[in-house]
Each structure stands twice: as C-alpha cells, then as structure tokens.
PDB file of C-alpha atoms in Angstrom:
ATOM      1  CA  UNK A   1      20.087  -0.508  53.547  1.00 44.00           C
ATOM      2  CA  UNK A   2      18.908  -0.044  57.094  1.00 46.00           C
ATOM      3  CA  UNK A   3      20.800  -1.964  59.737  1.00 51.00           C
ATOM      4  CA  UNK A   4      23.961  -2.050  57.679  1.00 51.00           C
ATOM      5  CA  UNK A   5      26.992   0.136  58.161  1.00 52.00           C
ATOM      6  CA  UNK A   6      26.622   3.807  57.443  1.00 49.00           C
ATOM      7  CA  UNK A   7      29.810   4.842  59.179  1.00 52.00           C
ATOM      8  CA  UNK A   8      30.586   8.497  59.725  1.00 56.00           C
ATOM      9  CA  UNK A   9      34.299   7.740  59.984  1.00 60.00           C
ATOM     10  CA  UNK A  10      36.017   8.303  56.621  1.00 65.00           C
ATOM     11  CA  UNK A  11      39.096   6.382  57.689  1.00 76.00           C
ATOM     12  CA  UNK A  12      40.627   4.591  60.667  1.00 81.00           C
ATOM     13  CA  UNK A  13      44.018   5.546  62.054  1.00 81.00           C
ATOM     14  CA  UNK A  14      46.183   2.593  63.057  1.00 83.00           C
ATOM     15  CA  UNK A  15      48.338   3.086  66.145  1.00 81.00           C
ATOM     16  CA  UNK A  16      50.656   0.260  65.135  1.00 80.00           C
ATOM     17  CA  UNK A  17      52.869  -1.825  67.394  1.00 80.00           C
ATOM     18  CA  UNK A  18      54.285   1.270  69.054  1.00 78.00           C
ATOM     19  CA  UNK A  19      54.084   5.029  68.686  1.00 80.00           C
ATOM     20  CA  UNK A  20      57.791   5.450  69.467  1.00 82.00           C
ATOM     21  CA  UNK A  21      59.332   6.954  66.263  1.00 84.00           C
ATOM     22  CA  UNK A  22      62.780   5.611  67.133  1.00 88.00           C
ATOM     23  CA  UNK A  23      61.502   2.032  66.891  1.00 86.00           C
ATOM     24  CA  UNK A  24      59.815   2.256  63.485  1.00 88.00           C
ATOM     25  CA  UNK A  25      62.901   1.472  61.355  1.00 92.00           C
ATOM     26  CA  UNK A  26      64.209  -1.338  63.631  1.00 92.00           C
ATOM     27  CA  UNK A  27      60.723  -2.897  63.669  1.00 89.00           C
ATOM     28  CA  UNK A  28      60.468  -2.513  59.891  1.00 92.00           C
ATOM     29  CA  UNK A  29      63.729  -4.411  59.449  1.00 94.00           C
ATOM     30  CA  UNK A  30      62.746  -7.085  61.978  1.00 93.00           C
ATOM     31  CA  UNK A  31      59.279  -7.689  60.498  1.00 91.00           C
ATOM     32  CA  UNK A  32      60.729  -7.716  56.962  1.00 94.00           C
ATOM     33  CA  UNK A  33      63.183 -10.426  58.005  1.00 95.00           C
ATOM     34  CA  UNK A  34      60.486 -12.489  59.753  1.00 93.00           C
ATOM     35  CA  UNK A  35      58.075 -12.160  56.811  1.00 94.00           C
ATOM     36  CA  UNK A  36      60.799 -13.128  54.332  1.00 95.00           C
ATOM     37  CA  UNK A  37      61.701 -16.217  56.382  1.00 94.00           C
ATOM     38  CA  UNK A  38      57.992 -17.081  56.679  1.00 94.00           C
ATOM     39  CA  UNK A  39      57.523 -16.966  52.901  1.00 94.00           C
ATOM     40  CA  UNK A  40      60.773 -18.826  52.222  1.00 92.00           C
ATOM     41  CA  UNK A  41      60.140 -21.589  54.787  1.00 90.00           C
ATOM     42  CA  UNK A  42      56.510 -22.233  53.919  1.00 94.00           C
ATOM     43  CA  UNK A  43      56.996 -22.041  50.153  1.00 94.00           C
ATOM     44  CA  UNK A  44      59.923 -24.403  50.626  1.00 90.00           C
ATOM     45  CA  UNK A  45      57.697 -26.928  52.412  1.00 91.00           C
ATOM     46  CA  UNK A  46      55.013 -26.695  49.702  1.00 93.00           C
ATOM     47  CA  UNK A  47      57.527 -27.102  46.854  1.00 90.00           C
ATOM     48  CA  UNK A  48      59.281 -29.937  48.677  1.00 88.00           C
ATOM     49  CA  UNK A  49      56.012 -31.837  49.122  1.00 89.00           C
ATOM     50  CA  UNK A  50      54.978 -31.175  45.526  1.00 90.00           C
ATOM     51  CA  UNK A  51      58.266 -32.360  43.984  1.00 86.00           C
ATOM     52  CA  UNK A  52      58.790 -35.477  46.124  1.00 85.00           C
ATOM     53  CA  UNK A  53      56.532 -38.449  45.476  1.00 83.00           C
ATOM     54  CA  UNK A  54      57.563 -39.934  48.850  1.00 84.00           C
ATOM     55  CA  UNK A  55      55.780 -37.029  50.550  1.00 85.00           C
ATOM     56  CA  UNK A  56      52.507 -37.497  48.662  1.00 89.00           C
ATOM     57  CA  UNK A  57      50.750 -38.838  51.760  1.00 90.00           C
ATOM     58  CA  UNK A  58      47.816 -37.496  53.825  1.00 92.00           C
ATOM     59  CA  UNK A  59      50.121 -36.163  56.551  1.00 90.00           C
ATOM     60  CA  UNK A  60      52.091 -33.997  54.132  1.00 91.00           C
ATOM     61  CA  UNK A  61      48.980 -33.037  52.175  1.00 95.00           C
ATOM     62  CA  UNK A  62      47.647 -31.449  55.368  1.00 95.00           C
ATOM     63  CA  UNK A  63      51.061 -29.947  56.144  1.00 93.00           C
ATOM     64  CA  UNK A  64      51.182 -28.332  52.699  1.00 94.00           C
ATOM     65  CA  UNK A  65      47.785 -26.733  53.275  1.00 95.00           C
ATOM     66  CA  UNK A  66      48.908 -25.576  56.716  1.00 94.00           C
ATOM     67  CA  UNK A  67      51.893 -23.831  55.118  1.00 94.00           C
ATOM     68  CA  UNK A  68      49.580 -22.273  52.529  1.00 95.00           C
ATOM     69  CA  UNK A  69      47.386 -20.850  55.321  1.00 94.00           C
ATOM     70  CA  UNK A  70      50.444 -19.466  57.104  1.00 93.00           C
ATOM     71  CA  UNK A  71      51.545 -17.686  53.924  1.00 94.00           C
ATOM     72  CA  UNK A  72      48.067 -16.305  53.233  1.00 92.00           C
ATOM     73  CA  UNK A  73      47.192 -14.926  56.649  1.00 85.00           C
ATOM     74  CA  UNK A  74      50.666 -13.443  57.115  1.00 90.00           C
ATOM     75  CA  UNK A  75      50.402 -11.765  53.703  1.00 92.00           C
ATOM     76  CA  UNK A  76      46.999 -10.313  54.567  1.00 88.00           C
ATOM     77  CA  UNK A  77      48.523  -7.791  56.968  1.00 83.00           C
ATOM     78  CA  UNK A  78      52.343  -7.903  56.820  1.00 88.00           C
ATOM     79  CA  UNK A  79      52.832  -5.755  53.645  1.00 89.00           C
ATOM     80  CA  UNK A  80      50.466  -3.062  54.984  1.00 86.00           C
ATOM     81  CA  UNK A  81      52.228  -3.217  58.334  1.00 87.00           C
ATOM     82  CA  UNK A  82      55.605  -2.661  56.673  1.00 90.00           C
ATOM     83  CA  UNK A  83      54.279   0.335  54.729  1.00 88.00           C
ATOM     84  CA  UNK A  84      52.907   1.837  57.934  1.00 86.00           C
ATOM     85  CA  UNK A  85      56.288   1.575  59.646  1.00 88.00           C
ATOM     86  CA  UNK A  86      57.633   4.011  57.031  1.00 87.00           C
ATOM     87  CA  UNK A  87      54.565   6.241  56.927  1.00 84.00           C
ATOM     88  CA  UNK A  88      53.629   9.081  59.230  1.00 80.00           C
ATOM     89  CA  UNK A  89      49.951   8.730  58.343  1.00 78.00           C
ATOM     90  CA  UNK A  90      48.916   5.157  59.206  1.00 80.00           C
ATOM     91  CA  UNK A  91      45.333   4.839  58.027  1.00 79.00           C
ATOM     92  CA  UNK A  92      42.793   2.515  56.423  1.00 81.00           C
ATOM     93  CA  UNK A  93      39.274   2.998  55.113  1.00 81.00           C
ATOM     94  CA  UNK A  94      36.411   0.956  56.540  1.00 80.00           C
ATOM     95  CA  UNK A  95      36.306  -1.080  53.304  1.00 82.00           C
ATOM     96  CA  UNK A  96      40.052  -1.641  53.632  1.00 83.00           C
ATOM     97  CA  UNK A  97      39.574  -2.884  57.183  1.00 83.00           C
ATOM     98  CA  UNK A  98      36.873  -5.320  56.078  1.00 83.00           C
ATOM     99  CA  UNK A  99      39.050  -6.558  53.211  1.00 86.00           C
ATOM    100  CA  UNK A 100      41.829  -7.186  55.721  1.00 86.00           C
ATOM    101  CA  UNK A 101      39.857  -8.738  58.577  1.00 85.00           C
ATOM    102  CA  UNK A 102      37.757 -11.052  56.367  1.00 89.00           C
ATOM    103  CA  UNK A 103      40.560 -13.163  54.773  1.00 91.00           C
ATOM    104  CA  UNK A 104      42.544 -13.072  58.000  1.00 88.00           C
ATOM    105  CA  UNK A 105      39.640 -14.694  59.888  1.00 88.00           C
ATOM    106  CA  UNK A 106      39.187 -17.205  57.041  1.00 93.00           C
ATOM    107  CA  UNK A 107      42.760 -18.469  57.177  1.00 92.00           C
ATOM    108  CA  UNK A 108      43.136 -18.415  60.964  1.00 89.00           C
ATOM    109  CA  UNK A 109      39.954 -20.499  61.366  1.00 91.00           C
ATOM    110  CA  UNK A 110      40.969 -22.809  58.518  1.00 95.00           C
ATOM    111  CA  UNK A 111      44.317 -23.390  60.191  1.00 93.00           C
ATOM    112  CA  UNK A 112      42.542 -24.175  63.462  1.00 91.00           C
ATOM    113  CA  UNK A 113      40.385 -26.838  61.792  1.00 95.00           C
ATOM    114  CA  UNK A 114      43.330 -28.213  59.797  1.00 95.00           C
ATOM    115  CA  UNK A 115      45.254 -28.809  63.018  1.00 95.00           C
ATOM    116  CA  UNK A 116      42.383 -30.965  64.314  1.00 95.00           C
ATOM    117  CA  UNK A 117      42.310 -32.885  61.008  1.00 95.00           C
ATOM    118  CA  UNK A 118      46.042 -33.514  61.365  1.00 95.00           C
ATOM    119  CA  UNK A 119      45.505 -34.886  64.879  1.00 95.00           C
ATOM    120  CA  UNK A 120      42.940 -37.344  63.516  1.00 96.00           C
ATOM    121  CA  UNK A 121      45.360 -38.293  60.736  1.00 95.00           C
ATOM    122  CA  UNK A 122      48.064 -39.072  63.326  1.00 93.00           C
ATOM    123  CA  UNK A 123      45.582 -41.218  65.256  1.00 94.00           C
ATOM    124  CA  UNK A 124      44.637 -43.282  62.190  1.00 94.00           C
ATOM    125  CA  UNK A 125      48.305 -43.729  61.203  1.00 92.00           C
ATOM    126  CA  UNK A 126      49.266 -45.021  64.674  1.00 91.00           C
ATOM    127  CA  UNK A 127      46.140 -46.928  65.711  1.00 90.00           C
ATOM    128  CA  UNK A 128      45.176 -48.397  62.303  1.00 90.00           C
ATOM    129  CA  UNK A 129      48.336 -48.562  60.172  1.00 88.00           C
ATOM    130  CA  UNK A 130      47.052 -51.394  57.984  1.00 89.00           C
ATOM    131  CA  UNK A 131      43.863 -49.501  57.108  1.00 92.00           C
ATOM    132  CA  UNK A 132      45.505 -46.064  56.968  1.00 92.00           C
ATOM    133  CA  UNK A 133      45.506 -45.706  53.177  1.00 90.00           C
ATOM    134  CA  UNK A 134      41.882 -46.890  53.036  1.00 93.00           C
ATOM    135  CA  UNK A 135      40.559 -44.599  55.787  1.00 94.00           C
ATOM    136  CA  UNK A 136      42.638 -41.607  54.699  1.00 94.00           C
ATOM    137  CA  UNK A 137      42.070 -41.990  50.970  1.00 94.00           C
ATOM    138  CA  UNK A 138      42.851 -39.054  48.696  1.00 93.00           C
ATOM    139  CA  UNK A 139      39.173 -38.203  48.243  1.00 95.00           C
ATOM    140  CA  UNK A 140      38.625 -38.165  52.012  1.00 95.00           C
ATOM    141  CA  UNK A 141      41.644 -35.907  52.583  1.00 95.00           C
ATOM    142  CA  UNK A 142      40.460 -33.442  49.939  1.00 96.00           C
ATOM    143  CA  UNK A 143      36.997 -33.365  51.516  1.00 96.00           C
ATOM    144  CA  UNK A 144      38.505 -32.736  54.965  1.00 96.00           C
ATOM    145  CA  UNK A 145      40.608 -29.837  53.665  1.00 97.00           C
ATOM    146  CA  UNK A 146      37.636 -28.333  51.802  1.00 97.00           C
ATOM    147  CA  UNK A 147      35.569 -28.616  55.001  1.00 96.00           C
ATOM    148  CA  UNK A 148      38.330 -26.698  56.822  1.00 96.00           C
ATOM    149  CA  UNK A 149      38.195 -23.837  54.317  1.00 96.00           C
ATOM    150  CA  UNK A 150      34.396 -23.833  54.395  1.00 95.00           C
ATOM    151  CA  UNK A 151      34.434 -23.574  58.193  1.00 93.00           C
ATOM    152  CA  UNK A 152      36.886 -20.688  57.922  1.00 93.00           C
ATOM    153  CA  UNK A 153      34.679 -18.924  55.379  1.00 94.00           C
ATOM    154  CA  UNK A 154      31.512 -19.279  57.478  1.00 91.00           C
ATOM    155  CA  UNK A 155      33.217 -18.115  60.664  1.00 88.00           C
ATOM    156  CA  UNK A 156      34.717 -15.118  58.873  1.00 89.00           C
ATOM    157  CA  UNK A 157      31.312 -14.194  57.463  1.00 89.00           C
ATOM    158  CA  UNK A 158      29.835 -14.030  60.977  1.00 85.00           C
ATOM    159  CA  UNK A 159      32.570 -11.572  61.989  1.00 82.00           C
ATOM    160  CA  UNK A 160      32.295  -9.512  58.803  1.00 84.00           C
ATOM    161  CA  UNK A 161      28.505  -9.271  58.820  1.00 82.00           C
ATOM    162  CA  UNK A 162      28.680  -8.150  62.432  1.00 77.00           C
ATOM    163  CA  UNK A 163      31.104  -5.377  61.451  1.00 79.00           C
ATOM    164  CA  UNK A 164      28.961  -4.246  58.537  1.00 79.00           C
ATOM    165  CA  UNK A 165      25.965  -3.755  60.828  1.00 77.00           C
ATOM    166  CA  UNK A 166      27.819  -1.389  63.175  1.00 76.00           C
ATOM    167  CA  UNK A 167      27.954   2.411  63.108  1.00 76.00           C
ATOM    168  CA  UNK A 168      31.256   4.253  63.536  1.00 76.00           C
ATOM    169  CA  UNK A 169      30.582   7.907  64.286  1.00 75.00           C
ATOM    170  CA  UNK A 170      33.038   8.746  67.059  1.00 69.00           C
ATOM    171  CA  UNK A 171      36.743   7.984  67.644  1.00 74.00           C
ATOM    172  CA  UNK A 172      38.554   6.462  64.675  1.00 78.00           C
ATOM    173  CA  UNK A 173      41.880   5.435  66.236  1.00 80.00           C
ATOM    174  CA  UNK A 174      42.462   1.650  66.076  1.00 80.00           C
ATOM    175  CA  UNK A 175      44.883   0.614  68.805  1.00 78.00           C
ATOM    176  CA  UNK A 176      46.437  -2.142  66.718  1.00 79.00           C
ATOM    177  CA  UNK A 177      48.760  -2.715  63.769  1.00 81.00           C
ATOM    178  CA  UNK A 178      46.014  -4.215  61.576  1.00 80.00           C
ATOM    179  CA  UNK A 179      42.225  -4.069  61.366  1.00 79.00           C
ATOM    180  CA  UNK A 180      41.317  -6.776  63.840  1.00 74.00           C
ATOM    181  CA  UNK A 181      37.699  -7.221  64.898  1.00 74.00           C
ATOM    182  CA  UNK A 182      37.956  -6.635  68.704  1.00 72.00           C
ATOM    183  CA  UNK A 183      39.513  -3.147  68.521  1.00 74.00           C
ATOM    184  CA  UNK A 184      37.010  -2.155  65.802  1.00 77.00           C
ATOM    185  CA  UNK A 185      34.127  -3.249  68.032  1.00 75.00           C
ATOM    186  CA  UNK A 186      35.390  -0.894  70.710  1.00 76.00           C
ATOM    187  CA  UNK A 187      35.101   2.065  68.340  1.00 76.00           C
ATOM    188  CA  UNK A 188      31.487   1.449  67.408  1.00 76.00           C
ATOM    189  CA  UNK A 189      28.933   3.987  68.608  1.00 76.00           C
ATOM    190  CA  UNK A 190      26.077   1.471  68.280  1.00 70.00           C
ATOM    191  CA  UNK A 191      25.242  -1.457  70.541  1.00 66.00           C
ATOM    192  CA  UNK A 192      27.866  -4.054  69.635  1.00 62.00           C
ATOM    193  CA  UNK A 193      26.707  -6.686  72.141  1.00 68.00           C
ATOM    194  CA  UNK A 194      24.812  -8.902  69.694  1.00 67.00           C
ATOM    195  CA  UNK A 195      27.386  -8.387  66.952  1.00 65.00           C
ATOM    196  CA  UNK A 196      30.078  -9.368  69.443  1.00 69.00           C
ATOM    197  CA  UNK A 197      28.286 -12.398  70.869  1.00 74.00           C
ATOM    198  CA  UNK A 198      27.426 -14.061  67.538  1.00 72.00           C
ATOM    199  CA  UNK A 199      31.047 -14.321  66.327  1.00 70.00           C
ATOM    200  CA  UNK A 200      32.147 -15.180  69.873  1.00 74.00           C
ATOM    201  CA  UNK A 201      29.682 -18.062  70.113  1.00 80.00           C
ATOM    202  CA  UNK A 202      30.466 -19.338  66.612  1.00 79.00           C
ATOM    203  CA  UNK A 203      34.229 -19.077  67.143  1.00 79.00           C
ATOM    204  CA  UNK A 204      33.801 -20.768  70.514  1.00 81.00           C
ATOM    205  CA  UNK A 205      31.908 -23.670  68.936  1.00 87.00           C
ATOM    206  CA  UNK A 206      34.589 -24.169  66.296  1.00 87.00           C
ATOM    207  CA  UNK A 207      37.342 -23.955  68.916  1.00 84.00           C
ATOM    208  CA  UNK A 208      35.482 -26.432  71.139  1.00 89.00           C
ATOM    209  CA  UNK A 209      34.960 -28.854  68.238  1.00 92.00           C
ATOM    210  CA  UNK A 210      38.600 -28.749  67.154  1.00 92.00           C
ATOM    211  CA  UNK A 211      39.824 -28.995  70.755  1.00 90.00           C
ATOM    212  CA  UNK A 212      37.654 -32.078  71.375  1.00 94.00           C
ATOM    213  CA  UNK A 213      38.866 -33.714  68.142  1.00 95.00           C
ATOM    214  CA  UNK A 214      42.490 -33.075  69.107  1.00 95.00           C
ATOM    215  CA  UNK A 215      42.048 -34.260  72.699  1.00 94.00           C
ATOM    216  CA  UNK A 216      40.139 -37.428  71.761  1.00 96.00           C
ATOM    217  CA  UNK A 217      42.642 -38.196  68.988  1.00 95.00           C
ATOM    218  CA  UNK A 218      45.599 -37.929  71.360  1.00 94.00           C
ATOM    219  CA  UNK A 219      43.920 -39.929  74.106  1.00 94.00           C
ATOM    220  CA  UNK A 220      43.393 -42.687  71.547  1.00 94.00           C
ATOM    221  CA  UNK A 221      46.991 -42.263  70.331  1.00 93.00           C
ATOM    222  CA  UNK A 222      48.321 -42.695  73.882  1.00 92.00           C
ATOM    223  CA  UNK A 223      46.226 -45.846  74.323  1.00 92.00           C
ATOM    224  CA  UNK A 224      47.467 -47.194  70.976  1.00 90.00           C
ATOM    225  CA  UNK A 225      51.113 -46.418  71.807  1.00 90.00           C
ATOM    226  CA  UNK A 226      50.828 -48.270  75.134  1.00 88.00           C
ATOM    227  CA  UNK A 227      49.793 -51.380  73.192  1.00 86.00           C
ATOM    228  CA  UNK A 228      53.028 -51.314  71.175  1.00 83.00           C
ATOM    229  CA  UNK A 229      55.447 -53.789  72.786  1.00 81.00           C
ATOM    230  CA  UNK A 230      58.735 -52.609  71.266  1.00 81.00           C
ATOM    231  CA  UNK A 231      60.243 -49.537  72.917  1.00 80.00           C
ATOM    232  CA  UNK A 232      61.599 -48.355  69.566  1.00 80.00           C
ATOM    233  CA  UNK A 233      58.127 -48.595  68.048  1.00 79.00           C
ATOM    234  CA  UNK A 234      56.594 -46.571  70.890  1.00 83.00           C
ATOM    235  CA  UNK A 235      59.282 -43.892  70.522  1.00 82.00           C
ATOM    236  CA  UNK A 236      58.809 -43.692  66.744  1.00 80.00           C
ATOM    237  CA  UNK A 237      55.019 -43.431  67.101  1.00 80.00           C
ATOM    238  CA  UNK A 238      55.248 -40.690  69.720  1.00 82.00           C
ATOM    239  CA  UNK A 239      57.950 -38.738  67.864  1.00 80.00           C
ATOM    240  CA  UNK A 240      55.629 -38.350  64.857  1.00 80.00           C
ATOM    241  CA  UNK A 241      53.245 -36.371  67.084  1.00 87.00           C
ATOM    242  CA  UNK A 242      55.734 -34.030  68.777  1.00 87.00           C
ATOM    243  CA  UNK A 243      55.838 -31.461  65.980  1.00 86.00           C
ATOM    244  CA  UNK A 244      52.056 -31.321  65.751  1.00 89.00           C
ATOM    245  CA  UNK A 245      51.655 -31.018  69.516  1.00 90.00           C
ATOM    246  CA  UNK A 246      54.152 -28.147  69.581  1.00 89.00           C
ATOM    247  CA  UNK A 247      52.312 -26.286  66.819  1.00 89.00           C
ATOM    248  CA  UNK A 248      48.923 -26.860  68.462  1.00 90.00           C
ATOM    249  CA  UNK A 249      50.154 -25.596  71.833  1.00 88.00           C
ATOM    250  CA  UNK A 250      51.675 -22.427  70.380  1.00 86.00           C
ATOM    251  CA  UNK A 251      48.728 -21.620  68.126  1.00 85.00           C
ATOM    252  CA  UNK A 252      45.882 -22.425  70.524  1.00 81.00           C
ATOM    253  CA  UNK A 253      47.604 -20.753  73.441  1.00 77.00           C
ATOM    254  CA  UNK A 254      47.941 -17.387  71.696  1.00 75.00           C
ATOM    255  CA  UNK A 255      44.692 -17.335  69.692  1.00 69.00           C
ATOM    256  CA  UNK A 256      42.453 -18.487  72.549  1.00 67.00           C
ATOM    257  CA  UNK A 257      43.647 -15.669  74.798  1.00 65.00           C
ATOM    258  CA  UNK A 258      43.018 -13.178  72.001  1.00 61.00           C
ATOM    259  CA  UNK A 259      39.533 -14.136  70.839  1.00 56.00           C
ATOM    260  CA  UNK A 260      37.706 -16.508  73.160  1.00 54.00           C
ATOM    261  CA  UNK A 261      36.894 -13.860  75.745  1.00 55.00           C
ATOM    262  CA  UNK A 262      34.378 -10.997  76.043  1.00 50.00           C
ATOM    263  CA  UNK A 263      35.468  -7.412  75.468  1.00 51.00           C
ATOM    264  CA  UNK A 264      35.001  -6.579  79.174  1.00 49.00           C
ATOM    265  CA  UNK A 265      38.029  -8.790  79.907  1.00 49.00           C
ATOM    266  CA  UNK A 266      39.923  -7.683  76.835  1.00 53.00           C
ATOM    267  CA  UNK A 267      43.207  -5.780  76.836  1.00 60.00           C
ATOM    268  CA  UNK A 268      44.284  -4.234  73.545  1.00 62.00           C
ATOM    269  CA  UNK A 269      47.934  -4.123  74.606  1.00 65.00           C
ATOM    270  CA  UNK A 270      47.757  -7.799  75.522  1.00 67.00           C
ATOM    271  CA  UNK A 271      46.131  -8.545  72.163  1.00 71.00           C
ATOM    272  CA  UNK A 272      48.875  -6.757  70.225  1.00 76.00           C
ATOM    273  CA  UNK A 273      51.591  -8.804  71.923  1.00 74.00           C
ATOM    274  CA  UNK A 274      49.719 -12.065  71.323  1.00 77.00           C
ATOM    275  CA  UNK A 275      48.865 -11.064  67.745  1.00 79.00           C
ATOM    276  CA  UNK A 276      52.548 -10.552  66.961  1.00 82.00           C
ATOM    277  CA  UNK A 277      53.153 -14.070  68.184  1.00 83.00           C
ATOM    278  CA  UNK A 278      50.440 -15.863  66.184  1.00 80.00           C
ATOM    279  CA  UNK A 279      50.623 -13.699  63.044  1.00 84.00           C
ATOM    280  CA  UNK A 280      54.390 -13.284  62.748  1.00 87.00           C
ATOM    281  CA  UNK A 281      56.318 -15.744  64.893  1.00 88.00           C
ATOM    282  CA  UNK A 282      54.264 -18.953  64.626  1.00 89.00           C
ATOM    283  CA  UNK A 283      53.992 -18.951  60.782  1.00 91.00           C
ATOM    284  CA  UNK A 284      57.765 -18.566  60.666  1.00 92.00           C
ATOM    285  CA  UNK A 285      58.372 -21.358  63.198  1.00 90.00           C
ATOM    286  CA  UNK A 286      55.931 -23.977  61.843  1.00 88.00           C
ATOM    287  CA  UNK A 287      58.094 -25.175  58.909  1.00 87.00           C
ATOM    288  CA  UNK A 288      61.132 -25.324  61.207  1.00 87.00           C
ATOM    289  CA  UNK A 289      59.192 -27.300  63.828  1.00 87.00           C
ATOM    290  CA  UNK A 290      58.049 -29.839  61.225  1.00 82.00           C
ATOM    291  CA  UNK A 291      61.311 -30.114  59.292  1.00 77.00           C
ATOM    292  CA  UNK A 292      63.943 -30.214  62.048  1.00 70.00           C
ATOM    293  CA  UNK A 293      62.453 -33.327  63.689  1.00 68.00           C
ATOM    294  CA  UNK A 294      61.140 -34.957  60.506  1.00 73.00           C
ATOM    295  CA  UNK A 295      63.449 -37.461  58.792  1.00 73.00           C
ATOM    296  CA  UNK A 296      61.265 -37.708  55.681  1.00 72.00           C
ATOM    297  CA  UNK A 297      61.342 -33.936  55.112  1.00 76.00           C
ATOM    298  CA  UNK A 298      65.102 -33.740  55.722  1.00 72.00           C
ATOM    299  CA  UNK A 299      65.771 -36.666  53.362  1.00 71.00           C
ATOM    300  CA  UNK A 300      63.549 -35.106  50.689  1.00 70.00           C
ATOM    301  CA  UNK A 301      65.386 -31.779  51.063  1.00 69.00           C
ATOM    302  CA  UNK A 302      68.758 -33.540  50.693  1.00 69.00           C
ATOM    303  CA  UNK A 303      67.562 -35.323  47.544  1.00 72.00           C
ATOM    304  CA  UNK A 304      66.314 -32.034  46.098  1.00 67.00           C
ATOM    305  CA  UNK A 305      69.621 -30.294  46.866  1.00 66.00           C
ATOM    306  CA  UNK A 306      71.561 -33.200  45.340  1.00 62.00           C
ATOM    307  CA  UNK A 307      69.369 -33.095  42.242  1.00 62.00           C
ATOM    308  CA  UNK A 308      69.962 -29.343  41.959  1.00 58.00           C
ATOM    309  CA  UNK A 309      73.718 -29.891  42.007  1.00 60.00           C
ATOM    310  CA  UNK A 310      73.553 -32.899  39.668  1.00 61.00           C
ATOM    311  CA  UNK A 311      70.608 -32.288  37.288  1.00 58.00           C
ATOM    312  CA  UNK A 312      71.878 -34.836  34.814  1.00 53.00           C
TER     313      UNK A 312
END
C-alpha cells in the first residue's frame, strides 16, 4: 500500500544503555532486581486491594489500575532489555519495534490520564465528602478508567500510524535500549515532519488536559482545606494528597522532558537517562510511595499477614 512503510532495513540494532561490555552483567543484575521489585510491589498492591473489602473504594480502584499500568509498561520492554544485556547481537525487526512501542505508548498515556482522574477523586473526597459515594459511584469510576485506556489507545495509534508511514532505508542503529518513537524517527529517510508533529500535537493536548485537571483539582483542594477549621482535619486532608503529588511530580517531570519537545531540541542520551527513570525507577517506587504513608494500606497488609499466619 502506497504511503505505508516499505522499509529497506531488515532489522534495527539497539545500542542499549551503554556499549561498555564490563557494565552489561552489573546492569543485568540491577535491572533484574528493579523489575522483580516492580512486579512484587505492584502485584502486592493489586492483590491487597482485591482481598480487602475496606479498600474497595474509588481511590484504591484507581490505584489498582495505576499498578496494573506500571506492570504492563515495564513488562513491555524489561524482558527484552535483560536478554540484550546478555547478547552480543542486540536487534529487533521493524514489526518487533512496532509491537513494543505501541503497548508502551498505550500504558504510559493511560497512566497519565489516570493520574488526573485520581486528582479529581481527591478533590471530590475532600471538598464534597457527603456526596463522595454518589459522585464517584462505581459506574462512574469504571467509565473514567475505560476513558483513560481509550485515550491511551488513540494516542498510541497516532504514534504507530506515523511510524508505519515512514521509510527506513539508511542507518539502522537505534541509540536506545528499547524501540522508542523519537530515536526511530531520526533513522527515517523520508520526511518525518508531519509524522512527528501529529503525535506531538496529540500528546501535547492530552498532557495539557491532564495537567489542567490536576492543577484545577488541587487549587480547589487547597481552597477546601482552608475552610476546614480543625488543624487535625486540615493535616489529614492534605496528607491524603501527598503520595499522589509525589507520583505526579516524578512522572510528569521525566515524561514531559522526553516527549513534549521537537526533535531539533532532542538529545538521545538525555532521553535514555530519563527513560530509565520513568520506565524502571518510578514503577518500582509508586507502590512504596502509596503504601508507606497510607494507614489504610498498611492496616490491610497487617490483616493479610495475620490471616496468613492464622488461617483458621
């Protein structure tokens, strides 16, 4: 089909995190440990929420989906990355790159939207506690989560379709440890301007929407907290938002620098460092951020441990 990819490159060679052979085994061990902790922490959160009726609330419904996204988008690239650490020939076909970049973009975008939904949930819980269960009914929460996944799917399609319409007939070395869109765009021998701008604009619109939702939600939260007379009540209301604010800051800070910028201002080395942070470190930290400061999660974990020791 004319206009769609008819690449001359049989495969793409992945540079990886580093070309230093002495660092491959240490990095393999480090990434294996991080990935294992990521799976253990996030699966633990999901199971904990599922088994404890006290956590069957909108806040933890969103948190469970956030953990699911962290597991999925880490799993998209981490196993291949680990194999490449032990392989001398680090390569991927064009189809393999598409199959890697597509779900990765889906789950990263979904996580972005979910974080904005969680900000709105915090606002409703603090500003309208008496109407919270009515406004954030189960049906509404399910619709919000489905909208997040739909937004992720549409955004990923814009990136993937753009890739499929490019020609790759020259260099085939991807200066990255997975098939990310920006380094692939740099290898194209056709005009990638339009294919770059469409995903950039769409991603920018989603980022702007979620940023506005988060900012407006927290402005309203601050106003609502100021109306609480008891100091203990103000502290409790604010403390429920700290974990979410920490996650938002870490995620938005790294992803925005990676994607919301044109290729003329783009540094592949900078992207690799940031990508390690938002694809490896943040998914590992999220469950810790939410559990260490969350009394409900800690109490549920203690009950589960007690039940495990005393099943009868």
